[in-house]
Coordinates of C-alpha atoms and ligand atoms in Angstrom, one line a residue:
M1 CA 83.6 134.5 118.1
D2 CA 87.1 135.6 118.9
Y3 CA 88.4 135.2 115.3
D4 CA 87.1 134.4 111.8
V5 CA 89.9 131.9 111.2
I6 CA 92.6 130.2 113.4
V7 CA 95.7 128.9 111.6
L8 CA 97.3 126.1 113.6
G9 CA 101.1 126.1 112.9
V10 CA 103.0 129.2 111.7
G11 CA 105.8 127.5 109.7
G12 CA 106.2 127.6 105.9
M13 CA 102.5 127.1 104.9
G14 CA 100.9 128.6 108.0
S15 CA 102.8 131.9 107.8
A16 CA 101.7 132.3 104.1
T17 CA 98.1 131.4 105.1
C18 CA 98.0 134.0 107.9
D19 CA 99.4 136.5 105.4
H20 CA 96.7 135.8 102.8
L21 CA 93.8 135.7 105.2
A22 CA 94.9 138.9 106.9
G23 CA 95.3 140.5 103.4
R24 CA 91.7 139.6 102.7
G25 CA 90.6 141.5 105.8
V26 CA 89.5 138.6 108.0
R27 CA 90.3 138.3 111.7
V28 CA 93.0 135.7 111.9
L29 CA 94.9 134.1 114.7
G30 CA 98.1 132.1 114.0
L31 CA 99.2 129.7 116.7
E32 CA 102.8 128.4 116.7
Q33 CA 104.3 126.1 119.4
F34 CA 107.9 127.4 118.9
D35 CA 109.2 130.8 117.7
I36 CA 108.6 132.1 114.2
G37 CA 111.3 130.8 111.9
H38 CA 112.4 128.0 114.3
D39 CA 114.6 125.0 113.6
R40 CA 112.4 122.1 114.9
G41 CA 110.1 121.4 111.9
S42 CA 110.5 121.4 108.1
S43 CA 111.3 125.0 107.3
H44 CA 114.9 125.8 108.3
G45 CA 118.5 125.3 107.1
D46 CA 119.1 128.7 105.3
T47 CA 117.9 127.7 101.8
R48 CA 115.2 125.9 99.7
I49 CA 115.4 125.2 95.9
I50 CA 112.7 126.9 93.8
R51 CA 112.2 125.9 90.1
K52 CA 109.5 125.6 87.6
A53 CA 110.3 122.7 85.2
Y54 CA 108.7 120.4 87.7
F55 CA 109.8 116.9 87.2
E56 CA 107.5 115.6 89.9
H57 CA 104.4 116.5 87.7
P58 CA 103.6 119.2 85.1
D59 CA 100.4 120.1 86.9
Y60 CA 102.4 121.9 89.5
V61 CA 103.6 124.5 87.0
P62 CA 100.6 126.8 86.9
L63 CA 100.8 126.9 90.7
L64 CA 104.5 127.7 90.5
H65 CA 103.9 130.7 88.2
K66 CA 101.7 132.1 91.0
A67 CA 104.2 131.1 93.7
Y68 CA 107.0 133.0 91.9
R69 CA 104.8 136.1 91.8
G70 CA 104.0 135.6 95.5
W71 CA 107.7 135.4 96.5
D72 CA 108.6 138.5 94.5
D73 CA 105.8 140.4 96.0
L74 CA 106.7 139.4 99.6
A75 CA 110.4 140.2 99.0
Q76 CA 109.5 143.6 97.6
D77 CA 107.2 144.4 100.6
A78 CA 109.8 143.1 103.1
G79 CA 112.6 145.0 101.4
E80 CA 114.7 141.8 101.7
A81 CA 116.4 139.5 99.2
L82 CA 114.4 136.4 99.9
F83 CA 114.6 134.8 96.4
D84 CA 117.9 134.6 94.5
R85 CA 117.5 133.5 90.9
C86 CA 121.0 132.1 90.6
G87 CA 120.0 129.4 88.1
L88 CA 119.8 125.6 88.5
L89 CA 121.6 122.7 86.9
L90 CA 119.6 119.4 86.7
V91 CA 122.0 116.5 86.1
G92 CA 121.0 112.9 85.4
Q93 CA 120.7 110.1 83.0
P94 CA 118.0 111.0 80.4
H95 CA 115.7 108.2 81.3
R96 CA 115.5 109.2 85.0
A97 CA 112.6 111.2 86.3
L98 CA 114.6 114.3 87.1
I99 CA 115.5 114.8 83.4
S100 CA 112.6 113.3 81.6
G101 CA 110.0 114.8 84.0
A102 CA 111.6 118.3 83.8
R103 CA 111.6 118.1 80.0
R104 CA 108.0 117.0 80.0
A105 CA 106.9 119.9 82.3
A106 CA 109.0 122.4 80.2
E107 CA 107.4 121.2 77.0
E108 CA 103.9 121.2 78.3
H109 CA 104.2 124.7 79.8
E110 CA 106.7 126.3 77.3
L111 CA 109.4 126.9 79.9
V112 CA 112.9 127.7 79.0
L113 CA 115.1 124.7 79.8
Q114 CA 118.4 124.5 78.0
E115 CA 120.5 121.4 77.5
V116 CA 124.2 122.1 78.1
P117 CA 127.1 119.8 77.1
I118 CA 129.1 118.3 80.0
S119 CA 132.3 119.9 78.8
E120 CA 130.8 123.3 78.8
V121 CA 129.3 122.8 82.4
E122 CA 132.8 121.7 83.7
R123 CA 134.5 124.6 82.0
R124 CA 132.0 127.1 83.4
F125 CA 131.9 125.5 86.8
P126 CA 135.3 123.9 87.5
G127 CA 134.1 122.8 90.9
L128 CA 131.8 120.2 89.3
V129 CA 132.9 116.8 87.8
L130 CA 130.1 115.0 85.9
S131 CA 129.9 111.4 84.9
P132 CA 129.9 110.5 81.2
G133 CA 126.4 109.8 79.8
M134 CA 124.7 112.4 82.1
T135 CA 122.4 114.9 80.6
V136 CA 122.6 118.5 82.0
L137 CA 119.7 120.9 81.8
W138 CA 119.9 124.6 82.8
E139 CA 117.0 126.5 84.3
G140 CA 118.0 130.1 84.5
D141 CA 114.9 131.4 86.3
A142 CA 115.3 128.9 89.2
G143 CA 117.3 129.5 92.3
Y144 CA 116.9 129.4 96.1
L145 CA 114.7 130.9 98.8
C146 CA 116.1 132.1 102.2
V147 CA 113.8 129.8 104.1
E148 CA 113.7 131.2 107.7
A149 CA 113.7 134.8 106.4
C150 CA 110.7 133.9 104.1
V151 CA 108.7 132.5 107.1
R152 CA 109.4 135.5 109.2
A153 CA 108.6 137.9 106.4
A154 CA 105.2 136.3 105.7
A155 CA 104.4 136.2 109.4
S156 CA 105.5 139.9 109.8
R157 CA 103.4 141.0 106.9
A158 CA 100.4 139.0 108.2
A159 CA 100.8 140.9 111.6
R160 CA 101.1 144.2 109.8
R161 CA 97.9 143.4 108.0
G162 CA 96.2 142.8 111.3
A163 CA 96.7 139.1 112.1
A164 CA 97.4 138.1 115.7
I165 CA 100.5 135.8 115.6
R166 CA 101.2 133.9 118.9
A167 CA 104.5 132.2 119.2
A168 CA 105.3 129.7 122.0
E169 CA 101.6 128.8 122.1
R170 CA 101.2 125.0 121.7
V171 CA 97.8 123.7 120.7
L172 CA 96.8 120.8 122.9
R173 CA 93.6 120.0 121.0
W174 CA 90.9 121.4 118.6
T175 CA 87.2 120.6 118.6
A176 CA 84.6 121.2 116.0
T177 CA 81.5 122.9 117.5
A178 CA 78.1 123.9 116.1
E179 CA 79.4 127.4 115.6
G180 CA 82.9 126.7 114.4
V181 CA 85.9 125.4 116.2
E182 CA 87.4 125.6 119.7
V183 CA 91.2 125.5 120.0
T184 CA 92.7 124.7 123.3
C185 CA 96.2 125.8 124.4
A186 CA 97.8 125.5 127.9
G187 CA 96.7 128.9 129.0
A188 CA 93.7 129.8 126.8
T189 CA 90.9 128.5 124.6
Y190 CA 90.2 130.3 121.3
R191 CA 87.1 130.2 119.2
A192 CA 86.7 130.8 115.5
E193 CA 84.4 130.1 112.7
R194 CA 87.1 128.2 110.7
L195 CA 90.3 126.3 111.3
V196 CA 93.3 125.8 109.0
I197 CA 95.8 123.1 110.0
C198 CA 99.3 123.6 108.7
G199 CA 101.1 121.2 111.1
G200 CA 104.1 120.1 108.9
P201 CA 105.5 116.9 110.4
W202 CA 102.9 117.1 113.2
A203 CA 100.0 117.0 110.8
G204 CA 99.4 113.3 111.3
E205 CA 98.8 113.7 115.0
L206 CA 96.8 117.0 114.7
L207 CA 94.5 115.2 112.3
A208 CA 94.7 111.8 114.0
G209 CA 91.0 111.0 113.5
L210 CA 91.6 110.9 109.7
R211 CA 94.5 108.5 109.8
L212 CA 96.2 110.3 106.9
P213 CA 98.6 108.3 104.9
L214 CA 101.7 110.2 106.1
S215 CA 105.1 109.2 107.2
V216 CA 107.8 111.5 108.7
R217 CA 111.4 111.1 107.6
R218 CA 114.4 112.4 109.4
K219 CA 116.6 114.3 106.9
V220 CA 120.0 115.8 107.5
Q221 CA 121.3 119.0 105.8
L222 CA 125.1 119.2 105.8
W223 CA 127.5 122.1 105.4
F224 CA 131.0 121.3 104.1
P225 CA 134.1 123.6 104.0
T226 CA 135.1 124.7 100.5
R227 CA 138.6 125.2 99.2
G228 CA 139.0 128.5 97.2
G229 CA 136.1 130.3 95.6
L230 CA 134.9 127.6 93.1
Y231 CA 131.4 127.3 94.7
A232 CA 130.9 131.0 95.6
R233 CA 127.6 132.6 94.8
E234 CA 129.4 135.8 93.7
H235 CA 131.4 133.7 91.1
G236 CA 128.1 132.5 89.6
F237 CA 127.9 129.0 91.1
P238 CA 124.3 127.8 90.9
V239 CA 122.0 125.4 92.7
F240 CA 122.3 121.8 91.4
A241 CA 120.3 118.6 91.7
M242 CA 121.8 115.3 90.5
Q243 CA 120.1 111.9 90.2
S244 CA 122.0 108.7 89.5
E245 CA 121.9 105.1 90.6
E246 CA 123.7 106.3 93.8
G247 CA 120.7 108.4 94.8
F248 CA 119.4 112.0 94.4
F249 CA 121.7 114.7 95.8
Y250 CA 121.5 118.5 95.7
G251 CA 123.4 121.5 96.8
F252 CA 123.6 125.3 96.9
P253 CA 126.2 127.9 96.1
S254 CA 128.4 129.0 99.0
L255 CA 126.7 132.0 100.6
D256 CA 129.3 132.6 103.4
G257 CA 132.3 132.0 101.2
A258 CA 133.5 129.2 103.5
T259 CA 131.0 126.4 103.3
I260 CA 128.4 124.9 101.0
K261 CA 125.2 123.0 101.8
V262 CA 124.9 119.6 100.2
A263 CA 122.3 117.0 101.0
E264 CA 120.6 113.8 99.8
H265 CA 116.9 114.0 98.8
T266 CA 116.5 110.2 98.8
G267 CA 116.6 108.1 101.9
G268 CA 116.1 109.1 105.5
D269 CA 114.8 107.1 108.5
V270 CA 111.1 107.1 109.3
V271 CA 110.4 108.5 112.8
A272 CA 107.2 108.3 114.8
R273 CA 107.2 112.0 115.6
P274 CA 109.8 114.9 115.3
E275 CA 110.4 114.9 119.1
V276 CA 111.9 111.4 119.1
A277 CA 114.3 112.0 116.2
E278 CA 118.0 112.1 116.9
R279 CA 119.2 115.7 116.5
A280 CA 122.9 114.9 116.8
L281 CA 124.9 113.9 113.7
Q282 CA 125.0 110.1 113.3
P283 CA 127.9 108.4 111.4
G284 CA 125.4 107.2 108.8
D285 CA 124.3 110.7 108.1
V286 CA 127.4 111.7 106.2
A287 CA 128.8 108.7 104.4
R288 CA 126.6 108.8 101.2
V289 CA 126.9 112.6 100.8
A290 CA 130.6 112.4 101.4
A291 CA 130.9 109.7 98.7
F292 CA 129.0 112.0 96.3
I293 CA 131.3 114.9 97.1
V294 CA 134.4 112.8 96.5
E295 CA 133.1 111.9 93.0
H296 CA 131.5 115.2 91.9
L297 CA 132.7 118.2 94.0
P298 CA 136.5 118.0 94.3
G299 CA 136.9 121.4 95.9
I300 CA 135.1 120.5 99.1
E301 CA 136.3 118.9 102.3
H302 CA 134.1 115.8 102.9
R303 CA 133.8 116.3 106.7
P304 CA 130.9 118.6 107.5
T305 CA 131.3 121.5 110.0
R306 CA 127.6 122.1 110.5
H307 CA 124.4 120.1 110.2
A308 CA 120.6 120.5 110.7
V309 CA 118.0 117.8 111.2
C310 CA 114.8 118.5 109.4
F311 CA 111.7 116.5 108.4
Y312 CA 110.0 115.4 105.2
T313 CA 106.3 114.5 105.6
M314 CA 105.7 111.9 102.9
T315 CA 102.5 110.8 101.2
P316 CA 102.5 107.5 99.3
D317 CA 102.6 109.2 95.9
E318 CA 104.8 112.1 97.1
H319 CA 102.3 114.7 96.1
F320 CA 100.8 117.2 98.6
I321 CA 97.4 117.0 100.3
I322 CA 95.5 120.3 100.3
D323 CA 91.8 119.9 101.1
R324 CA 88.8 120.4 103.4
H325 CA 88.4 118.0 106.3
P326 CA 86.1 115.3 105.0
V327 CA 84.0 115.3 108.3
H328 CA 84.2 118.9 109.5
A329 CA 83.5 121.4 106.8
Q330 CA 84.8 124.3 108.9
V331 CA 88.3 122.8 108.9
C332 CA 90.8 122.6 106.1
F333 CA 94.4 121.5 106.0
A334 CA 97.6 121.2 104.0
A335 CA 100.0 118.3 104.7
G336 CA 102.4 115.7 103.2
F337 CA 104.7 118.1 101.3
S338 CA 107.0 115.2 100.7
G339 CA 110.2 117.2 100.8
H340 CA 109.4 119.6 98.0
G341 CA 106.7 122.0 99.3
F342 CA 108.4 125.1 100.5
K343 CA 108.6 126.9 97.1
F344 CA 104.8 126.7 96.9
A345 CA 104.0 128.4 100.2
P346 CA 102.5 131.6 98.8
I347 CA 100.1 129.8 96.5
V348 CA 99.3 127.2 99.2
G349 CA 98.5 130.0 101.6
S350 CA 96.1 131.5 98.9
I351 CA 94.4 128.1 98.3
L352 CA 93.9 127.6 102.0
A353 CA 92.5 131.1 102.4
D354 CA 90.0 130.3 99.6
L355 CA 89.1 126.9 101.2
A356 CA 88.7 128.5 104.7
L357 CA 86.6 131.4 103.5
T358 CA 84.5 129.9 100.6
G359 CA 84.9 126.1 100.9
T360 CA 86.4 125.9 97.4
T361 CA 89.1 127.3 95.3
A362 CA 89.5 128.4 91.6
E363 CA 93.2 127.4 91.7
P364 CA 94.1 124.2 89.7
S365 CA 94.9 122.2 92.8
G366 CA 92.3 119.4 92.4
F367 CA 95.0 116.9 91.8
L368 CA 96.1 117.4 95.4
R369 CA 92.8 116.5 97.0
L370 CA 92.7 113.8 99.7
S371 CA 90.1 111.7 97.8
R372 CA 92.8 110.4 95.5
F373 CA 93.7 108.0 98.2
Q374 CA 91.5 105.0 98.8
G375 CA 89.1 105.2 101.7
F376 CA 88.9 109.0 101.8
Ligands
LIG401 C1 116.0 119.0 104.4 C2 114.9 119.5 103.6 C3 115.1 120.0 102.4 C4 114.0 120.5 101.6 N1 114.3 121.1 100.4 C5 113.3 121.7 99.8 C6 113.5 122.5 98.6 O1 114.7 122.6 98.2 N2 112.5 123.1 98.0 C7 111.2 123.0 98.4 O2 110.3 123.6 97.8 N3 110.9 122.3 99.6 C8 111.9 121.7 100.2 N4 111.7 121.0 101.4 C9 110.3 120.8 101.8 C10 109.8 122.0 102.5 O3 110.7 122.6 103.3 C11 108.5 121.7 103.3 O4 107.6 121.0 102.5 C12 107.9 122.9 103.9 O5 108.8 123.6 104.7 C13 106.8 122.4 104.9 O6 106.1 123.5 105.5 P1 105.0 123.2 106.6 O7 104.4 124.5 106.9 O8 104.2 122.1 106.1 O9 105.8 122.6 107.9 P2 106.6 123.5 109.0 O10 107.3 124.6 108.4 O11 107.3 122.5 109.8 O12 105.4 124.1 109.8 C14 104.5 123.4 110.7 C15 104.4 124.2 111.9 O13 103.3 123.8 112.7 C16 103.7 124.0 114.1 N5 102.9 123.1 114.9 C17 102.8 121.8 114.8 N6 102.0 121.3 115.8 C18 101.7 122.4 116.6 C19 100.9 122.5 117.8 N7 100.3 121.5 118.4 N8 100.7 123.8 118.2 C20 101.2 124.9 117.6 N9 102.0 124.8 116.5 C21 102.2 123.5 116.0 C22 105.2 123.6 114.0 O14 105.9 124.0 115.2 C23 105.6 124.2 112.7 O15 106.1 125.5 112.9 C24 112.7 120.5 102.2 C25 112.5 119.9 103.4 C26 113.5 119.5 104.2 C27 113.3 118.9 105.6

């Protein structure tokens, strides 16, 4: 056998999985079709929100505690500021999932989540205009991750720990064998006892035999010029997420002093595969975010100067799938991160390392198993 484990895809989850496997002393090969930290999949665009009062489901919170520790550890090892705890404002009507779900997660897991009057928010952050009737919650321990730097840091540490990381090595197919797996690329075939598939928006085709319930959505991140320093990180502007009848929008503090990234979490066109998605900015990509800016962020020009197309890989219930392959026990995979997975990468990498090496995990991730969907 050439390797103990092959990791197919070295993006957000694959880089963390290589890092964990190498840290456990196994011979690991990570295969990535592009470069490490590229902009073709789901892990690019400078920043990702990280938070713990998880409105999507309180069961994620124990995993988040571990993910936080994982990011701090990686940042310390890398000697890089990968994780900025700038704080997060959650804004929405109290009955909407963003607010009610965050409160529920905070209560169940005793997290600090502070309600702040609108007048105080607008005084503290004059760049924000909030609608009457909105509830605002402040999570001080939340912030953002520097997404490409995180991927590169995890892959670099994996390599320092002995992993072989091959960029520009596209996997054409994988085959389960009596001894393990065979993974075929254009110039070489690799053999290993186990395979971990972290294909992001390509997961559906890499696991085509399973007919996973996944759909890929084209999402556009937009950077708008700011006027003055109202949104500057150094002036304390935080990350924000706002849910209303118009949609779900979010944004980050200005990191370059000139632009801020604002995007819509809702919506996005379904695409058959990432390769066929339009990369150029389309007129419809801006209108809804621009309308949000006009209403809530008066210090920003509403014509973007930069954009990045990225992909959400959605499951029907918008929760992740992390499991062993139901037919081939030597294969496990993580997919369907539904636009909110990046913050979990260190704990997902640890769970996948457990599944690859022992077939099971002690982490509380049973709610993310494939069998919750009918027919699996
Ligand atoms: C616009 C946007 C905003 C988001 N915001 C947040 C946020 O604020 N917070 C948060 O936590 N999450 C967020 N997410 C979600 C998060 O970024 C993703 O869930 C996460 O990055 C997915 O990681 P992944 O490893 O599954 O996919 P990827 O990082 O895309 O990795 C998959 C890798 O597999 C490789 N690959 C695929 N096929 C092959 C092959 N045949 N051979 C070799 N390599 C292959 C790909 O090239 C790629 O590098 C957001 C996502 C988007 C698109």
